PDB file of C-alpha atoms in Angstrom:
ATOM      1  CA  MET A   1      84.765  76.249 148.473  1.00 44.00           C
ATOM      2  CA  SER A   2      85.147  72.575 147.272  1.00 46.00           C
ATOM      3  CA  ARG A   3      85.712  72.437 143.522  1.00 49.00           C
ATOM      4  CA  ARG A   4      82.678  69.996 142.233  1.00 53.00           C
ATOM      5  CA  GLY A   5      82.941  67.352 139.957  1.00 52.00           C
ATOM      6  CA  ARG A   6      85.816  64.561 140.518  1.00 50.00           C
ATOM      7  CA  PRO A   7      88.933  65.103 141.819  1.00 49.00           C
ATOM      8  CA  PRO A   8      91.526  63.924 139.433  1.00 56.00           C
ATOM      9  CA  ARG A   9      94.194  61.188 139.202  1.00 68.00           C
ATOM     10  CA  MET A  10      91.633  59.316 142.191  1.00 80.00           C
ATOM     11  CA  ASP A  11      90.988  56.053 141.466  1.00 85.00           C
ATOM     12  CA  PRO A  12      87.507  54.212 142.629  1.00 88.00           C
ATOM     13  CA  GLU A  13      88.475  53.293 146.251  1.00 90.00           C
ATOM     14  CA  GLU A  14      90.338  56.828 147.191  1.00 93.00           C
ATOM     15  CA  ARG A  15      87.190  58.109 145.733  1.00 93.00           C
ATOM     16  CA  ALA A  16      84.773  55.471 148.653  1.00 94.00           C
ATOM     17  CA  ARG A  17      86.897  56.444 151.014  1.00 94.00           C
ATOM     18  CA  VAL A  18      86.541  60.432 150.485  1.00 96.00           C
ATOM     19  CA  ILE A  19      83.152  60.236 150.333  1.00 96.00           C
ATOM     20  CA  LEU A  20      82.440  57.127 153.049  1.00 94.00           C
ATOM     21  CA  ASP A  21      84.724  59.605 154.932  1.00 93.00           C
ATOM     22  CA  ALA A  22      82.007  62.767 153.894  1.00 95.00           C
ATOM     23  CA  ALA A  23      79.176  60.646 154.859  1.00 93.00           C
ATOM     24  CA  GLU A  24      80.403  59.829 159.237  1.00 89.00           C
ATOM     25  CA  ARG A  25      80.644  63.881 158.750  1.00 91.00           C
ATOM     26  CA  VAL A  26      77.271  64.459 157.515  1.00 92.00           C
ATOM     27  CA  LEU A  27      75.905  61.698 159.848  1.00 86.00           C
ATOM     28  CA  LEU A  28      77.682  62.927 162.083  1.00 83.00           C
ATOM     29  CA  SER A  29      76.046  66.567 162.155  1.00 85.00           C
ATOM     30  CA  ARG A  30      72.240  66.308 160.523  1.00 86.00           C
ATOM     31  CA  GLY A  31      71.923  62.272 160.894  1.00 80.00           C
ATOM     32  CA  LEU A  32      70.372  59.943 158.910  1.00 80.00           C
ATOM     33  CA  ARG A  33      67.262  62.100 157.968  1.00 82.00           C
ATOM     34  CA  GLY A  34      70.012  64.736 156.325  1.00 87.00           C
ATOM     35  CA  THR A  35      72.406  62.321 154.878  1.00 88.00           C
ATOM     36  CA  SER A  36      71.303  62.373 151.457  1.00 92.00           C
ATOM     37  CA  MET A  37      73.672  62.670 148.197  1.00 96.00           C
ATOM     38  CA  ASP A  38      73.686  66.309 147.873  1.00 96.00           C
ATOM     39  CA  ALA A  39      74.630  66.331 151.397  1.00 96.00           C
ATOM     40  CA  VAL A  40      77.005  63.896 151.175  1.00 96.00           C
ATOM     41  CA  ALA A  41      78.210  65.095 147.293  1.00 96.00           C
ATOM     42  CA  ALA A  42      78.889  68.357 148.792  1.00 96.00           C
ATOM     43  CA  GLU A  43      80.492  67.528 151.668  1.00 96.00           C
ATOM     44  CA  ALA A  44      82.554  65.028 150.113  1.00 95.00           C
ATOM     45  CA  GLY A  45      83.610  68.116 147.198  1.00 94.00           C
ATOM     46  CA  MET A  46      81.669  66.015 144.040  1.00 94.00           C
ATOM     47  CA  SER A  47      79.201  65.751 141.493  1.00 94.00           C
ATOM     48  CA  LYS A  48      76.131  63.203 142.569  1.00 94.00           C
ATOM     49  CA  ARG A  49      77.413  60.939 139.445  1.00 94.00           C
ATOM     50  CA  THR A  50      80.597  60.497 140.367  1.00 93.00           C
ATOM     51  CA  LEU A  51      78.621  59.011 144.131  1.00 95.00           C
ATOM     52  CA  TYR A  52      75.887  56.896 142.184  1.00 95.00           C
ATOM     53  CA  GLU A  53      78.509  56.016 140.350  1.00 93.00           C
ATOM     54  CA  LEU A  54      80.950  54.046 142.999  1.00 94.00           C
ATOM     55  CA  PHE A  55      77.398  53.674 144.862  1.00 94.00           C
ATOM     56  CA  ASP A  56      73.347  52.659 145.309  1.00 90.00           C
ATOM     57  CA  GLY A  57      72.137  55.133 146.005  1.00 90.00           C
ATOM     58  CA  ARG A  58      71.350  56.453 149.008  1.00 90.00           C
ATOM     59  CA  ALA A  59      70.503  53.457 150.558  1.00 87.00           C
ATOM     60  CA  GLY A  60      74.034  52.073 149.371  1.00 90.00           C
ATOM     61  CA  LEU A  61      76.027  54.629 150.805  1.00 92.00           C
ATOM     62  CA  VAL A  62      75.038  53.909 153.496  1.00 88.00           C
ATOM     63  CA  GLU A  63      74.784  50.417 153.260  1.00 88.00           C
ATOM     64  CA  ALA A  64      78.347  50.663 152.208  1.00 91.00           C
ATOM     65  CA  LEU A  65      79.680  52.929 155.412  1.00 89.00           C
ATOM     66  CA  VAL A  66      77.336  50.968 157.911  1.00 87.00           C
ATOM     67  CA  ARG A  67      80.489  47.588 155.780  1.00 88.00           C
ATOM     68  CA  ARG A  68      83.096  49.995 156.779  1.00 87.00           C
ATOM     69  CA  LEU A  69      81.874  50.204 160.885  1.00 83.00           C
ATOM     70  CA  ARG A  70      81.941  46.778 161.285  1.00 85.00           C
ATOM     71  CA  GLU A  71      84.783  45.931 159.425  1.00 83.00           C
ATOM     72  CA  GLY A  72      86.861  48.543 162.074  1.00 77.00           C
ATOM     73  CA  ILE A  73      86.045  46.337 164.429  1.00 79.00           C
ATOM     74  CA  VAL A  74      85.287  42.288 163.781  1.00 83.00           C
ATOM     75  CA  ARG A  75      86.400  41.705 159.905  1.00 81.00           C
ATOM     76  CA  PRO A  76      88.116  37.958 158.070  1.00 87.00           C
ATOM     77  CA  LEU A  77      90.984  36.363 159.042  1.00 92.00           C
ATOM     78  CA  GLY A  78      93.801  35.975 155.922  1.00 92.00           C
ATOM     79  CA  ASP A  79      95.151  32.896 154.507  1.00 92.00           C
ATOM     80  CA  VAL A  80      97.841  33.067 158.208  1.00 95.00           C
ATOM     81  CA  GLN A  81      95.032  33.127 160.086  1.00 94.00           C
ATOM     82  CA  GLN A  82      92.892  30.767 158.791  1.00 94.00           C
ATOM     83  CA  ALA A  83      95.200  27.946 159.807  1.00 95.00           C
ATOM     84  CA  LEU A  84      94.762  28.257 163.274  1.00 96.00           C
ATOM     85  CA  PRO A  85      92.649  26.280 165.169  1.00 96.00           C
ATOM     86  CA  LEU A  86      89.522  26.859 165.563  1.00 96.00           C
ATOM     87  CA  ALA A  87      89.676  29.055 168.843  1.00 96.00           C
ATOM     88  CA  GLN A  88      92.990  30.310 168.260  1.00 96.00           C
ATOM     89  CA  ARG A  89      90.595  32.189 164.929  1.00 97.00           C
ATOM     90  CA  LEU A  90      87.365  32.785 166.577  1.00 96.00           C
ATOM     91  CA  ARG A  91      90.164  34.688 169.307  1.00 95.00           C
ATOM     92  CA  LEU A  92      91.004  36.896 166.704  1.00 94.00           C
ATOM     93  CA  LEU A  93      87.770  37.051 164.465  1.00 94.00           C
ATOM     94  CA  LEU A  94      86.446  38.272 167.464  1.00 93.00           C
ATOM     95  CA  THR A  95      88.511  40.572 169.597  1.00 89.00           C
ATOM     96  CA  PRO A  96      88.761  44.429 168.670  1.00 82.00           C
ATOM     97  CA  GLU A  97      91.695  46.040 167.508  1.00 76.00           C
ATOM     98  CA  ARG A  98      88.937  49.104 169.073  1.00 69.00           C
ATOM     99  CA  LEU A  99      85.864  50.150 170.407  1.00 61.00           C
ATOM    100  CA  PRO A 100      83.711  52.799 169.171  1.00 61.00           C
ATOM    101  CA  GLY A 101      83.651  55.470 171.841  1.00 54.00           C
ATOM    102  CA  ALA A 102      81.073  57.462 172.813  1.00 49.00           C
ATOM    103  CA  GLY A 103      79.426  60.164 170.179  1.00 54.00           C
ATOM    104  CA  SER A 104      81.259  58.100 167.555  1.00 70.00           C
ATOM    105  CA  VAL A 105      79.704  56.894 163.453  1.00 74.00           C
ATOM    106  CA  ALA A 106      78.758  53.700 165.101  1.00 76.00           C
ATOM    107  CA  LEU A 107      76.501  54.264 167.320  1.00 77.00           C
ATOM    108  CA  GLU A 108      74.813  57.008 166.069  1.00 77.00           C
ATOM    109  CA  VAL A 109      74.553  55.086 162.784  1.00 78.00           C
ATOM    110  CA  MET A 110      72.866  52.272 165.403  1.00 78.00           C
ATOM    111  CA  ARG A 111      70.798  55.486 166.949  1.00 79.00           C
ATOM    112  CA  ALA A 112      69.274  56.579 163.553  1.00 77.00           C
ATOM    113  CA  ALA A 113      68.583  52.626 162.157  1.00 76.00           C
ATOM    114  CA  ILE A 114      66.320  51.686 165.312  1.00 80.00           C
ATOM    115  CA  ALA A 115      64.624  55.790 164.696  1.00 80.00           C
ATOM    116  CA  GLU A 116      64.502  54.586 161.542  1.00 77.00           C
ATOM    117  CA  ALA A 117      63.781  52.008 161.158  1.00 81.00           C
ATOM    118  CA  PRO A 118      59.620  52.016 160.557  1.00 86.00           C
ATOM    119  CA  HIS A 119      60.251  54.704 158.104  1.00 83.00           C
ATOM    120  CA  GLN A 120      62.786  53.222 155.702  1.00 82.00           C
ATOM    121  CA  PRO A 121      62.408  49.088 156.778  1.00 86.00           C
ATOM    122  CA  ASP A 122      64.591  49.019 153.611  1.00 84.00           C
ATOM    123  CA  LEU A 123      67.242  51.057 154.461  1.00 82.00           C
ATOM    124  CA  ALA A 124      66.935  49.724 158.207  1.00 84.00           C
ATOM    125  CA  ALA A 125      67.536  45.995 156.607  1.00 87.00           C
ATOM    126  CA  ARG A 126      70.289  46.601 154.444  1.00 86.00           C
ATOM    127  CA  MET A 127      72.245  47.676 157.934  1.00 85.00           C
ATOM    128  CA  LEU A 128      71.738  44.768 159.542  1.00 87.00           C
ATOM    129  CA  GLU A 129      72.696  42.852 156.586  1.00 90.00           C
ATOM    130  CA  GLU A 130      76.091  45.014 156.671  1.00 88.00           C
ATOM    131  CA  GLY A 131      76.189  44.991 160.589  1.00 87.00           C
ATOM    132  CA  PRO A 132      74.959  41.844 163.433  1.00 89.00           C
ATOM    133  CA  LEU A 133      74.083  39.935 160.771  1.00 93.00           C
ATOM    134  CA  ALA A 134      77.468  39.707 158.498  1.00 93.00           C
ATOM    135  CA  VAL A 135      79.017  38.718 161.856  1.00 93.00           C
ATOM    136  CA  ARG A 136      76.534  36.376 162.488  1.00 96.00           C
ATOM    137  CA  ARG A 137      78.071  35.313 159.336  1.00 96.00           C
ATOM    138  CA  LEU A 138      82.044  35.746 159.698  1.00 96.00           C
ATOM    139  CA  ILE A 139      81.283  33.682 162.393  1.00 96.00           C
ATOM    140  CA  ARG A 140      80.144  30.503 161.528  1.00 97.00           C
ATOM    141  CA  ASP A 141      82.328  30.689 158.389  1.00 96.00           C
ATOM    142  CA  GLU A 142      84.879  29.712 160.898  1.00 96.00           C
ATOM    143  CA  LEU A 143      82.848  27.158 162.565  1.00 95.00           C
ATOM    144  CA  GLU A 144      82.212  25.496 158.629  1.00 96.00           C
ATOM    145  CA  ARG A 145      85.883  25.628 158.096  1.00 96.00           C
ATOM    146  CA  GLY A 146      86.434  23.899 161.045  1.00 93.00           C
ATOM    147  CA  MET A 147      83.828  21.206 160.539  1.00 91.00           C
ATOM    148  CA  SER A 148      85.289  20.779 156.897  1.00 94.00           C
ATOM    149  CA  ARG A 149      88.829  19.665 159.543  1.00 93.00           C
ATOM    150  CA  GLY A 150      87.056  17.750 161.591  1.00 90.00           C
ATOM    151  CA  GLU A 151      88.065  20.429 164.808  1.00 90.00           C
ATOM    152  CA  ILE A 152      84.409  20.721 164.765  1.00 86.00           C
ATOM    153  CA  ALA A 153      80.920  19.263 163.893  1.00 79.00           C
ATOM    154  CA  LEU A 154      77.614  20.463 163.728  1.00 85.00           C
ATOM    155  CA  ASP A 155      73.979  20.118 164.254  1.00 84.00           C
ATOM    156  CA  ASP A 156      73.623  24.275 162.677  1.00 90.00           C
ATOM    157  CA  PRO A 157      76.545  26.038 163.201  1.00 93.00           C
ATOM    158  CA  GLY A 158      73.512  29.379 162.473  1.00 94.00           C
ATOM    159  CA  ALA A 159      72.717  28.410 166.219  1.00 94.00           C
ATOM    160  CA  ALA A 160      75.800  28.102 167.416  1.00 93.00           C
ATOM    161  CA  ALA A 161      77.249  31.847 165.433  1.00 95.00           C
ATOM    162  CA  ALA A 162      74.276  33.451 167.077  1.00 95.00           C
ATOM    163  CA  LEU A 163      75.837  31.457 170.818  1.00 94.00           C
ATOM    164  CA  LEU A 164      79.148  32.818 170.301  1.00 96.00           C
ATOM    165  CA  HIS A 165      78.144  37.012 168.234  1.00 95.00           C
ATOM    166  CA  ARG A 166      75.018  36.969 171.405  1.00 93.00           C
ATOM    167  CA  MET A 167      78.587  35.732 174.459  1.00 94.00           C
ATOM    168  CA  ALA A 168      81.389  37.455 172.841  1.00 93.00           C
ATOM    169  CA  LEU A 169      79.662  40.808 171.538  1.00 87.00           C
ATOM    170  CA  PRO A 170      77.176  42.344 174.119  1.00 78.00           C
ATOM    171  CA  CYS A 171      74.346  44.052 172.990  1.00 75.00           C
ATOM    172  CA  PRO A 172      75.284  47.753 172.244  1.00 75.00           C
ATOM    173  CA  LEU A 173      71.659  48.855 174.111  1.00 73.00           C
ATOM    174  CA  ALA A 174      73.684  50.004 177.133  1.00 71.00           C
ATOM    175  CA  ARG A 175      75.531  52.701 175.165  1.00 72.00           C
ATOM    176  CA  LEU A 176      72.869  53.532 173.521  1.00 72.00           C
ATOM    177  CA  LEU A 177      71.582  54.488 176.610  1.00 73.00           C
ATOM    178  CA  ARG A 178      74.548  55.875 178.837  1.00 69.00           C
ATOM    179  CA  THR A 179      74.430  59.523 178.708  1.00 67.00           C
ATOM    180  CA  ASP A 180      77.792  59.359 180.979  1.00 67.00           C
ATOM    181  CA  GLY A 181      80.345  59.243 177.870  1.00 61.00           C
ATOM    182  CA  ALA A 182      81.294  56.245 180.103  1.00 63.00           C
ATOM    183  CA  ASP A 183      83.183  53.538 177.821  1.00 70.00           C
ATOM    184  CA  GLU A 184      84.481  50.233 178.191  1.00 75.00           C
ATOM    185  CA  PRO A 185      87.693  50.176 179.016  1.00 83.00           C
ATOM    186  CA  LEU A 186      89.297  47.807 175.423  1.00 83.00           C
ATOM    187  CA  GLU A 187      91.243  45.149 177.747  1.00 89.00           C
ATOM    188  CA  ALA A 188      87.928  44.603 179.576  1.00 88.00           C
ATOM    189  CA  ALA A 189      86.440  43.807 175.880  1.00 87.00           C
ATOM    190  CA  ARG A 190      89.393  42.175 174.305  1.00 90.00           C
ATOM    191  CA  ALA A 191      89.184  39.956 178.409  1.00 94.00           C
ATOM    192  CA  ARG A 192      84.794  39.001 177.464  1.00 93.00           C
ATOM    193  CA  VAL A 193      86.537  38.034 174.474  1.00 94.00           C
ATOM    194  CA  ASP A 194      88.692  35.301 175.858  1.00 95.00           C
ATOM    195  CA  ARG A 195      86.147  34.189 178.270  1.00 96.00           C
ATOM    196  CA  ALA A 196      83.322  33.889 175.579  1.00 96.00           C
ATOM    197  CA  VAL A 197      85.370  31.549 173.335  1.00 96.00           C
ATOM    198  CA  ALA A 198      86.641  29.970 176.237  1.00 95.00           C
ATOM    199  CA  VAL A 199      83.455  28.644 177.523  1.00 94.00           C
ATOM    200  CA  PHE A 200      82.371  28.349 174.545  1.00 93.00           C
ATOM    201  CA  MET A 201      84.291  25.675 173.617  1.00 89.00           C
ATOM    202  CA  ALA A 202      84.324  24.016 176.973  1.00 86.00           C
ATOM    203  CA  GLY A 203      80.746  23.874 176.757  1.00 79.00           C
ATOM    204  CA  MET A 204      80.905  21.659 173.477  1.00 73.00           C
ATOM    205  CA  ALA A 205      83.595  19.276 175.022  1.00 67.00           C
ATOM    206  CA  ALA A 206      81.393  18.777 177.667  1.00 60.00           C
ATOM    207  CA  GLY A 207      77.957  18.276 176.130  1.00 56.00           C
ATOM    208  CA  GLY A 208      75.867  21.232 177.111  1.00 47.00           C
ATOM    209  CA  CYS A 209      75.836  23.661 174.229  1.00 48.00           C
ATOM    210  CA  GLY A 210      72.667  22.540 173.104  1.00 49.00           C
ATOM    211  CA  VAL A 211      72.956  22.572 169.559  1.00 50.00           C
ATOM    212  CA  GLY A 212      74.245  19.579 168.467  1.00 47.00           C
ATOM    213  CA  CYS A 213      78.374  19.957 168.345  1.00 52.00           C
ATOM    214  CA  ARG A 214      80.901  17.908 168.973  1.00 51.00           C
ATOM    215  CA  LEU A 215      84.573  17.968 169.665  1.00 51.00           C
ATOM    216  CA  ARG A 216      87.802  16.360 169.442  1.00 49.00           C
ATOM    217  CA  GLY A 217      88.826  15.904 172.605  1.00 46.00           C
ATOM    218  CA  ARG A 218      92.703  16.266 173.295  1.00 39.00           C
ATOM    219  CA  ALA A 219      93.494  12.565 172.808  1.00 32.00           C
ATOM    220  CA  GLY A 220      91.744  12.791 168.830  1.00 33.00           C
ATOM    221  CA  ALA A 221      89.035  11.158 170.990  1.00 33.00           C
ATOM    222  CA  THR A 222      85.175  12.633 168.852  1.00 35.00           C
ATOM    223  CA  ILE A 223      83.239  14.691 172.503  1.00 32.00           C
ATOM    224  CA  ARG A 224      79.621  14.326 171.548  1.00 38.00           C
ATOM    225  CA  ALA A 225      77.820  17.465 173.394  1.00 36.00           C
ATOM    226  CA  ARG A 226      73.820  15.651 172.678  1.00 34.00           C
ATOM    227  CA  SER A 227      71.466  17.408 169.518  1.00 35.00           C
ATOM    228  CA  GLN A 228      68.332  19.324 172.278  1.00 39.00           C
ATOM    229  CA  PRO A 229      65.398  20.636 170.522  1.00 37.00           C
ATOM    230  CA  PRO A 230      64.456  24.246 170.016  1.00 35.00           C
ATOM    231  CA  GLU A 231      62.459  25.773 173.040  1.00 42.00           C
ATOM    232  CA  ARG A 232      59.207  28.090 172.291  1.00 38.00           C
ATOM    233  CA  PRO A 233      58.258  30.524 172.136  1.00 40.00           C
TER     234      PRO A 233
END
């Protein structure tokens, strides 16, 4: 039987890792509804008080879990990487080191979020904030970095970030609906990111991005893309 209470000589970062590992196991075995603070504390061999010292309740715990899952695929660039040209930065940002497989925690979290969103809108909103919206913010950060360096200019970097996000990272619905257990090869995912970034950058240079952008050409000239009004629903 695991001993309850705070494990000795464990710093907050290590405790958080142990708790999130336990939360993953509970979520896979019991689903989102069964992922309670009591269940996670028991799985981690810690008291609920220890969990509350690190996480703002169940919603905060799930939010941290989603953040960790997202950072395992897309995470901010380091200082050395940020010195690279824009296209390389975007490729590094979006190219996955690994992909969640069938039955993985990442896919189970998405399934749970879809199922629970009508009943737990606040929790679903926090999962959305730390998942796809966080990815778009990271893309936007790199685009704005490029703007500040004169690599690119955008009327709406948020719209450009959303466009590249949709191009590089496909909607997970197909993965959620598949029952044959087949996973996309990692090399195929990386090739898709390469194509998406290439098409995105070429589209801006050709004036067809539709988000009011311009890109510096090879000779240093500025190539402007026409700013098109947003489509009305």
